[in-house]
Amino acid sequence: MSLFKARDWWSTALGEGEEFDQGCLCVGDVDNSGTGHDKIMVGSYMGMLRIFSPHTIKTSEGGPADAQLLEVQLQNAIIQVEVGKFVSCSDLLHLAVLHPRKLSVYSVSSTAGNVDHGDQYQLKLVYEHNLQRTACNMTYGTFGGVTGHHSLCIQSMDGMLMFFEQDSYSFGRFLPGFLLPGPLAYNPRTDSFLTVSSARQLESYKYETLAVATDAESRQDSDMPLKTGGKRLTPDWTFVLGEQALDLVVPSFSHSSSSILVLGERNIFCFRDNGQIRFMKKLEFNPSCFLPYASVTDGATNLLLGNHTNMLLIYQDVTLKWAAQLSFVPVAVRVANFPDLKGVVVSLSSDGHLLCSYMGTDPSFFSTPKVDAREADYEQVDTEMKKLQRFIREATRTQDILPKSDTVEDLSVTATVSSSMDKPSKALIQDIDGLPVPSVTIQVKVKSSSVLQSSKLSICVQPPLAVTQDQFVLEPMGVGSTKVVAFSAFLNGRYPPADLTGDILVSYNSPTELNPKGVPRILQAKFSLPLALMCVPSSPVKTTKFKITVDTNQPPVDLSTIFQEFSAKSEDKDGNSLAFQFLSGAKVTVLASKTSQRYRIQSDSFEDMWLVVKELVQRFDKHFAKLGIKDFKKSFSGPLPLQEYFLSVDHHFQLRVSAQQYQDLLSERAVQFRAIQRRLLTRFKDKTPAPLQNLDTLLDATYTQVMALAEAAEENRALLEEAFVRLRSATHLLVLLMSLWQGLTPDQTAILEATLLPLLQDTPQLGWEESCDAAVSHLLRSCLSRSPKDQATSLAQTGGPVLGLPQDTARLKKHITLLCDRIGKGGRLTLASEANVHVPAQVQNLAAPGGVEPIAEAAGEGEEMDLPQEPTKFLKKKQPSKKSKNDRDSKEKKEVSKEPSEPSVKEERGGGEEPVKEAKKEKKESSKEKKESKKDSSKEAKEPKEEAKKESKKESSSSKEKKESKEKKEKDKDKEGKESGDKKVSRKSSVKVKEKKEPEAAEG
């Protein structure tokens, strides 16, 4: 934004609802007054022609109306106005007005008034040309070097240049390769015409070349042969701009600087007359218009440039000299001389705001008053400082990125779900397997507390649920007004959804002081659909595949009171059992124990139990909350149904693999289809007929295969959508059971749900399996890792492989099983930063009371996570001696039984030795276990090397065992009689002996 504004000298508003553009403004002494003062001619698309002679507005005068000399309503729209010598028998200036189908030349004359009303101005038509083609723009000049009068050139919308010499038509030529018209200008120095074509290049055509080119009585194709008596029209020179031109000007005020200026969408170009570029200026804004004007510096060009940020910029070549703020976006700008002021900038907006302004500033007569010197009141300053510091603390205390919402919202949205089903149902599928599909009505009430112009309401439900209408456009609302919108929801598929909640989004614009049009805002509300929309009551089933038992700490509840809408049609009157028949075919039975406090949910479909279990748990909470029981608890004691859950995972994965295979096959068949088409096209184009060699039969067969594959891929896509919804249901059920199993808090449950459900829908680029594996692996390496050291190792690893479709689900199922195992052993789910702080090894061994110790995994059974290869390589390179020592210690532990080691540790503890030795021994044992686990995990990647090492070690195992037993006896004697310092020396010597004997074993 500029510091200075354009000084308003004279301004007026031109009509109401009129439109103006680049060619609608022109300045010149059109009435031939001889004083050298300019008048302003403005034409509009509505056909209004106005002529102004601005002057300084004084209080005694009438205002802008006195400056208007003439206002005439013409029959057609005015595209462009120009002033020049357009009459052959006169040297006076005339006004040329371009209409879409007509060119009119007028003379403007004034008659001196005999009374105080002033002079009278008249507009007389000299001649006009009716155009056969729709005009776009025009230019004028001394075509062909003729002096004394001006000729006109009009460019039509279809690319024809029509030349007029005063009141006669000369000739017309079509531009080659024309598509859309561009700006047109005449260069008198080279007698050539310049335009910017649709190829985004600047083209120059000599007038002589245009005159002798082929006549344009009828447009010809460039490939057709030329008519006799003419030449093909070719440009004199071209220059590729690379962008569309907004305006093109050839200034003629200075002969020392022969320039051609082009205003592009993002750049200003300056060329010489021969097409060589002088300079180019890249703009940081969107320009709207420009005008070169005379410069006091020889060889330089001054530019007035308007842009869409209401700025008027002045450049001298490529240097910005001044910037002024306007109150509108200018579409045309000119420089004019008036009686009271010279060099006035005349600018016009698209809606008819005409402004005459000048640059600079007005002098300011304000003088700063003297400040009385007084002593500072330190107590008052201290009080003010504390007040400001309190404000700063309150402002910096909030960590929210978005500003806090106002206490009073502009809108309030309330959703009400009907308690009864619609009669008749509005579902698209009327029945599924003989069961009618119901629908339920939801009413949304929108109440406004402020004036809103327009707002939109959108409804989103989970598939396969659908609504009768998901988009509503609300009418303008006043303060306190209310709008009610109703729609129906129903099941639109043959499988139950994963969630019965729906979202309501209301988008509107809230006006502010800085933005009167309004800031976009979104208000969100939720509604829950009833379970009766998915299922109907049925008879209980005793034998099923899947069973889930939920324990409570309260006496059993009558199920008929919990599910009242299903109890009326139920066959069991005791309230101990209730069955739900889903519309998709599955049946879920809920059984309440008469003696114990248990409830069993059983079904033949694992995923369909999710909605019933969720509804049962929620209704239990509401029921006991109404009774005032605060210590109600619910739990799940049975084993987690991971194998049942993995069936859904495998089914979803197989469908994803099938989708990828269908995609690959379709790509191959499409390539084959296009190749056959090319062969056939070549045969058909060949002048000598040749047999098709069964290419047509192959084309039909390939087409049949492509269509069959496309239909199969579409069916697989529908099955994949259903499988993903069922997988979401199974995942929700598993998360709920884990939260009941371990009593997880709502925050921990949310973390677990975000881990196992990182995506709401599958995409071809990113699927559920790889996203869930990455999230579960992150939890296993962060808050659920075995030790803080593993946390630090995993956090130090940055980046990682790009997620893609895995080969199988074995790794994912292993990680999910490990996740459940670690949560079952007491692992905490947290995203706090202190969970990842590195803890020293001494603190790890001495666990604080009440703290959770690191969870060690059981070796074997595939529970060990595959560590990344980079950290293991780093550890092996940095610590070769520790690794060799670890191999020897592990072999000793295999040969010597573990039973005598335990009493030896007890004897040392009972003997009252130093606690430092105990800590060191525990540390050595833990490090051995870790290195053994790392060694086991790295065996898969380095099997050939390990087998070679094992063979070499087996050959020299007998000699090693003897020597190692001797070393161990000597080491035990040293431990009994020496201190910890001697102990370290003996360890180093044993390591050296081991290193010396390794090459001997390799040679043997």
GROMACS .gro file of C-alpha atoms in nm, residues 50 54 63 81 99 133 206 208 234 268 316 321 382 412 481 542 555 600 693 736 762 787 804 838 976:
model
   25
   50ARG     CA    1  -2.004   1.228  -2.310
   54PRO     CA    2  -1.286   1.983  -1.638
   63GLY     CA    3  -1.987   2.147  -0.977
   81VAL     CA    4  -1.328   0.654  -2.944
   99HIS     CA    5  -1.953   0.049  -3.292
  133ARG     CA    6  -1.789  -0.801  -3.979
  206LYS     CA    7   0.436  -0.377  -4.318
  208GLU     CA    8   0.315  -0.228  -4.812
  234THR     CA    9   0.366  -1.304  -4.365
  268ILE     CA   10   0.616  -0.512  -1.938
  316GLN     CA   11   1.105   0.536  -1.566
  321LYS     CA   12   0.964   0.641  -0.924
  382ASP     CA   13   0.540   0.083   3.752
  412SER     CA   14  -2.721  -2.179   1.601
  481SER     CA   15  -3.508  -1.527   1.198
  542LYS     CA   16  -2.838  -7.004   2.047
  555PRO     CA   17  -2.735  -5.643   3.892
  600ARG     CA   18  -2.335  -6.197   2.594
  693GLN     CA   19  -0.447  -6.000  -4.131
  736LEU     CA   20  -1.410  -5.078   2.229
  762ASP     CA   21  -0.928  -4.600   0.092
  787SER     CA   22   1.295  -4.916   2.707
  804GLY     CA   23   0.277  -4.852  -0.048
  838HIS     CA   24   1.584  -4.016   2.726
  976GLU     CA   25   3.713  -6.307   4.437
   0.00000   0.00000   0.00000
